[in-house]
């Protein structure tokens, strides 16, 4: 499996009170610079596969980082995309994006590209190859798995179980899989499921930023009796902020402990993959176990979302430290 870790610094927001930009991109060198909080004359530098500053468009993010993976997907490789970062840094913007065409995030663009390619393959093979697309969408909250096609009031509080199938791959038992034959169909299902995510947000106090949202798009290509299946997964991770510093509410602490653990395992996996180590600790958290991270010859892109301003200084630094251990040495 190959892995790219890229940084994206969002612009100042219109309503943002803090205008003090402290994060700098040397995008030609793929370096992010940030002052040492204890001695601001000293700058720390962090190297990435690529760095995007506030001028980067949604189109650019997709074309550079996601579009190149689509051909691998059609060759049968899995693709895994992560948005990692503190709440408010642009993870959902990067993944899902806004309603207008220009604002669309990498997920709808990826699907659009998958459908375009599928139609082309079918046409080029005179329909000898048939391609089906289906999706599942779930969240991992406090280490429990919830189907986003289930309305929150219908969920079992314990969440869905994971079991190893006969191939030794972990699967979520009882997860809804919906077929989506067109982009329009996908978008309807995706919007509907996202509603289930935000509904619980109002009930469970910003629940959505405390859970990982995992979208899996399965591409099945059938040629005669031969079937090839590959999956593109896009994960809008829980906010990486350390709530132990700012909030000692008991429920928040339980959430934080579980988020910290799963992000730690994720970082360890990405690091192991980028260093081509043979042991990847993907079984140590539910999310990486289901994704079977690093267990095939697929492609992984982690987008590290960053806010440019001082009010995020410590969190930005810990985000950068997290991503830096994953970078290729
Ligand atoms: P997160 O999901 O990490 O909590 P959001 O994606 O909700 O963060 O982004 C926080 C706010 O910043 C939103 O209002 C979003 O529209 C805006 N935003 C984030 N990234 C960008 C960007 N690259 N360009 C313009 N606005 C952005
Ligand atoms: Mg979000």
PDB file of C-alpha atoms in Angstrom, residues 95-208:
ATOM      1  CA  UNK A  95     -14.622  15.658   2.070  1.00  0.00           C
ATOM      2  CA  UNK A  96     -18.225  16.647   1.494  1.00  0.00           C
ATOM      3  CA  UNK A  97     -17.953  20.343   0.682  1.00  0.00           C
ATOM      4  CA  UNK A  98     -20.736  22.787  -0.082  1.00  0.00           C
ATOM      5  CA  UNK A  99     -23.741  22.654  -2.373  1.00  0.00           C
ATOM      6  CA  UNK A 100     -22.448  24.722  -5.303  1.00  0.00           C
ATOM      7  CA  UNK A 101     -20.506  22.993  -8.072  1.00  0.00           C
ATOM      8  CA  UNK A 102     -17.278  24.824  -7.208  1.00  0.00           C
ATOM      9  CA  UNK A 103     -17.638  24.015  -3.497  1.00  0.00           C
ATOM     10  CA  UNK A 104     -18.226  20.293  -3.912  1.00  0.00           C
ATOM     11  CA  UNK A 105     -15.747  18.268  -1.920  1.00  0.00           C
ATOM     12  CA  UNK A 106     -13.645  15.297  -2.952  1.00  0.00           C
ATOM     13  CA  UNK A 107     -16.398  12.719  -2.238  1.00  0.00           C
ATOM     14  CA  UNK A 108     -18.991  13.867  -4.793  1.00  0.00           C
ATOM     15  CA  UNK A 109     -16.162  14.520  -7.268  1.00  0.00           C
ATOM     16  CA  UNK A 110     -14.814  11.024  -6.714  1.00  0.00           C
ATOM     17  CA  UNK A 111     -18.229   9.484  -7.334  1.00  0.00           C
ATOM     18  CA  UNK A 112     -18.711  11.574 -10.436  1.00  0.00           C
ATOM     19  CA  UNK A 113     -15.369  10.327 -11.714  1.00  0.00           C
ATOM     20  CA  UNK A 114     -16.217   6.689 -10.858  1.00  0.00           C
ATOM     21  CA  UNK A 115     -19.490   6.842 -12.794  1.00  0.00           C
ATOM     22  CA  UNK A 116     -17.833   8.493 -15.770  1.00  0.00           C
ATOM     23  CA  UNK A 117     -15.167   5.811 -15.892  1.00  0.00           C
ATOM     24  CA  UNK A 118     -17.672   3.000 -15.371  1.00  0.00           C
ATOM     25  CA  UNK A 119     -19.762   4.165 -18.329  1.00  0.00           C
ATOM     26  CA  UNK A 120     -16.596   4.404 -20.417  1.00  0.00           C
ATOM     27  CA  UNK A 121     -15.433   0.875 -19.534  1.00  0.00           C
ATOM     28  CA  UNK A 122     -18.881  -0.510 -20.350  1.00  0.00           C
ATOM     29  CA  UNK A 123     -18.913   1.316 -23.664  1.00  0.00           C
ATOM     30  CA  UNK A 124     -15.336   0.326 -24.564  1.00  0.00           C
ATOM     31  CA  UNK A 125     -16.049  -3.345 -23.837  1.00  0.00           C
ATOM     32  CA  UNK A 126     -19.356  -3.291 -25.684  1.00  0.00           C
ATOM     33  CA  UNK A 127     -21.037  -4.046 -22.345  1.00  0.00           C
ATOM     34  CA  UNK A 128     -19.002  -7.239 -21.874  1.00  0.00           C
ATOM     35  CA  UNK A 129     -17.956  -5.675 -18.563  1.00  0.00           C
ATOM     36  CA  UNK A 130     -20.747  -4.498 -16.298  1.00  0.00           C
ATOM     37  CA  UNK A 131     -20.054  -2.201 -13.371  1.00  0.00           C
ATOM     38  CA  UNK A 132     -22.127  -1.834 -10.251  1.00  0.00           C
ATOM     39  CA  UNK A 133     -21.638   0.761  -7.542  1.00  0.00           C
ATOM     40  CA  UNK A 134     -22.973   0.453  -4.018  1.00  0.00           C
ATOM     41  CA  UNK A 135     -22.383   2.282  -0.774  1.00  0.00           C
ATOM     42  CA  UNK A 136     -22.432   1.860   2.960  1.00  0.00           C
ATOM     43  CA  UNK A 137     -22.013   4.679   5.414  1.00  0.00           C
ATOM     44  CA  UNK A 138     -21.501   4.401   9.136  1.00  0.00           C
ATOM     45  CA  UNK A 139     -19.979   6.205  12.043  1.00  0.00           C
ATOM     46  CA  UNK A 140     -17.729   5.060  14.826  1.00  0.00           C
ATOM     47  CA  UNK A 141     -18.602   6.816  18.052  1.00  0.00           C
ATOM     48  CA  UNK A 142     -16.978   5.804  21.349  1.00  0.00           C
ATOM     49  CA  UNK A 143     -15.787   2.638  19.619  1.00  0.00           C
ATOM     50  CA  UNK A 144     -19.338   1.693  18.630  1.00  0.00           C
ATOM     51  CA  UNK A 145     -20.490   1.326  15.060  1.00  0.00           C
ATOM     52  CA  UNK A 146     -23.725   2.953  13.894  1.00  0.00           C
ATOM     53  CA  UNK A 147     -25.281   2.591  10.476  1.00  0.00           C
ATOM     54  CA  UNK A 148     -25.979   6.054   9.055  1.00  0.00           C
ATOM     55  CA  UNK A 149     -28.841   4.642   7.002  1.00  0.00           C
ATOM     56  CA  UNK A 150     -30.596   3.914  10.316  1.00  0.00           C
ATOM     57  CA  UNK A 151     -32.320   6.872  11.950  1.00  0.00           C
ATOM     58  CA  UNK A 152     -30.757   7.563  15.394  1.00  0.00           C
ATOM     59  CA  UNK A 153     -33.906   6.481  17.297  1.00  0.00           C
ATOM     60  CA  UNK A 154     -33.812   3.057  15.599  1.00  0.00           C
ATOM     61  CA  UNK A 155     -30.217   2.281  16.538  1.00  0.00           C
ATOM     62  CA  UNK A 156     -29.248  -0.360  19.039  1.00  0.00           C
ATOM     63  CA  UNK A 157     -27.294   1.454  21.746  1.00  0.00           C
ATOM     64  CA  UNK A 158     -24.546  -1.177  21.674  1.00  0.00           C
ATOM     65  CA  UNK A 159     -23.861  -0.538  17.997  1.00  0.00           C
ATOM     66  CA  UNK A 160     -23.227  -3.126  15.278  1.00  0.00           C
ATOM     67  CA  UNK A 161     -20.842  -6.046  15.852  1.00  0.00           C
ATOM     68  CA  UNK A 162     -17.748  -6.854  13.785  1.00  0.00           C
ATOM     69  CA  UNK A 163     -16.938 -10.361  12.677  1.00  0.00           C
ATOM     70  CA  UNK A 164     -14.175 -11.921  10.617  1.00  0.00           C
ATOM     71  CA  UNK A 165     -15.510 -13.503   7.436  1.00  0.00           C
ATOM     72  CA  UNK A 166     -14.115 -16.699   5.877  1.00  0.00           C
ATOM     73  CA  UNK A 167     -11.331 -14.676   4.195  1.00  0.00           C
ATOM     74  CA  UNK A 168     -10.251 -13.308   7.553  1.00  0.00           C
ATOM     75  CA  UNK A 169     -11.546  -9.836   6.701  1.00  0.00           C
ATOM     76  CA  UNK A 170     -13.447  -7.940   9.373  1.00  0.00           C
ATOM     77  CA  UNK A 171     -16.980  -7.025   8.345  1.00  0.00           C
ATOM     78  CA  UNK A 172     -19.673  -5.043  10.122  1.00  0.00           C
ATOM     79  CA  UNK A 173     -22.631  -7.349  10.691  1.00  0.00           C
ATOM     80  CA  UNK A 174     -25.987  -5.916   9.658  1.00  0.00           C
ATOM     81  CA  UNK A 175     -24.643  -2.865   7.847  1.00  0.00           C
ATOM     82  CA  UNK A 176     -26.930  -1.508   5.114  1.00  0.00           C
ATOM     83  CA  UNK A 177     -25.536  -1.606   1.605  1.00  0.00           C
ATOM     84  CA  UNK A 178     -27.365   0.501  -0.957  1.00  0.00           C
ATOM     85  CA  UNK A 179     -26.935   0.270  -4.671  1.00  0.00           C
ATOM     86  CA  UNK A 180     -26.488   3.628  -6.423  1.00  0.00           C
ATOM     87  CA  UNK A 181     -26.393   3.588 -10.203  1.00  0.00           C
ATOM     88  CA  UNK A 182     -26.058   7.305 -10.878  1.00  0.00           C
ATOM     89  CA  UNK A 183     -24.426  10.322  -9.224  1.00  0.00           C
ATOM     90  CA  UNK A 184     -27.876  11.688  -8.497  1.00  0.00           C
ATOM     91  CA  UNK A 185     -28.870   8.500  -6.712  1.00  0.00           C
ATOM     92  CA  UNK A 186     -25.653   8.519  -4.739  1.00  0.00           C
ATOM     93  CA  UNK A 187     -26.150  12.128  -3.684  1.00  0.00           C
ATOM     94  CA  UNK A 188     -29.700  11.470  -2.515  1.00  0.00           C
ATOM     95  CA  UNK A 189     -28.573   8.551  -0.360  1.00  0.00           C
ATOM     96  CA  UNK A 190     -25.508  10.398   0.914  1.00  0.00           C
ATOM     97  CA  UNK A 191     -27.540  13.490   1.872  1.00  0.00           C
ATOM     98  CA  UNK A 192     -30.163  11.339   3.548  1.00  0.00           C
ATOM     99  CA  UNK A 193     -27.542   9.489   5.593  1.00  0.00           C
ATOM    100  CA  UNK A 194     -25.776  12.730   6.506  1.00  0.00           C
ATOM    101  CA  UNK A 195     -29.070  13.959   7.918  1.00  0.00           C
ATOM    102  CA  UNK A 196     -28.913  11.049  10.358  1.00  0.00           C
ATOM    103  CA  UNK A 197     -25.484  12.231  11.344  1.00  0.00           C
ATOM    104  CA  UNK A 198     -26.483  15.806  12.017  1.00  0.00           C
ATOM    105  CA  UNK A 199     -29.743  14.820  13.728  1.00  0.00           C
ATOM    106  CA  UNK A 200     -27.758  13.081  16.406  1.00  0.00           C
ATOM    107  CA  UNK A 201     -25.496  16.132  16.562  1.00  0.00           C
ATOM    108  CA  UNK A 202     -28.219  18.243  18.143  1.00  0.00           C
ATOM    109  CA  UNK A 203     -29.134  15.465  20.566  1.00  0.00           C
ATOM    110  CA  UNK A 204     -25.692  14.453  21.620  1.00  0.00           C
ATOM    111  CA  UNK A 205     -23.961  17.809  21.779  1.00  0.00           C
ATOM    112  CA  UNK A 206     -21.826  18.169  18.667  1.00  0.00           C
ATOM    113  CA  UNK A 207     -21.750  14.399  18.372  1.00  0.00           C
ATOM    114  CA  UNK A 208     -20.758  14.675  14.709  1.00  0.00           C
TER     115      UNK A 208
END
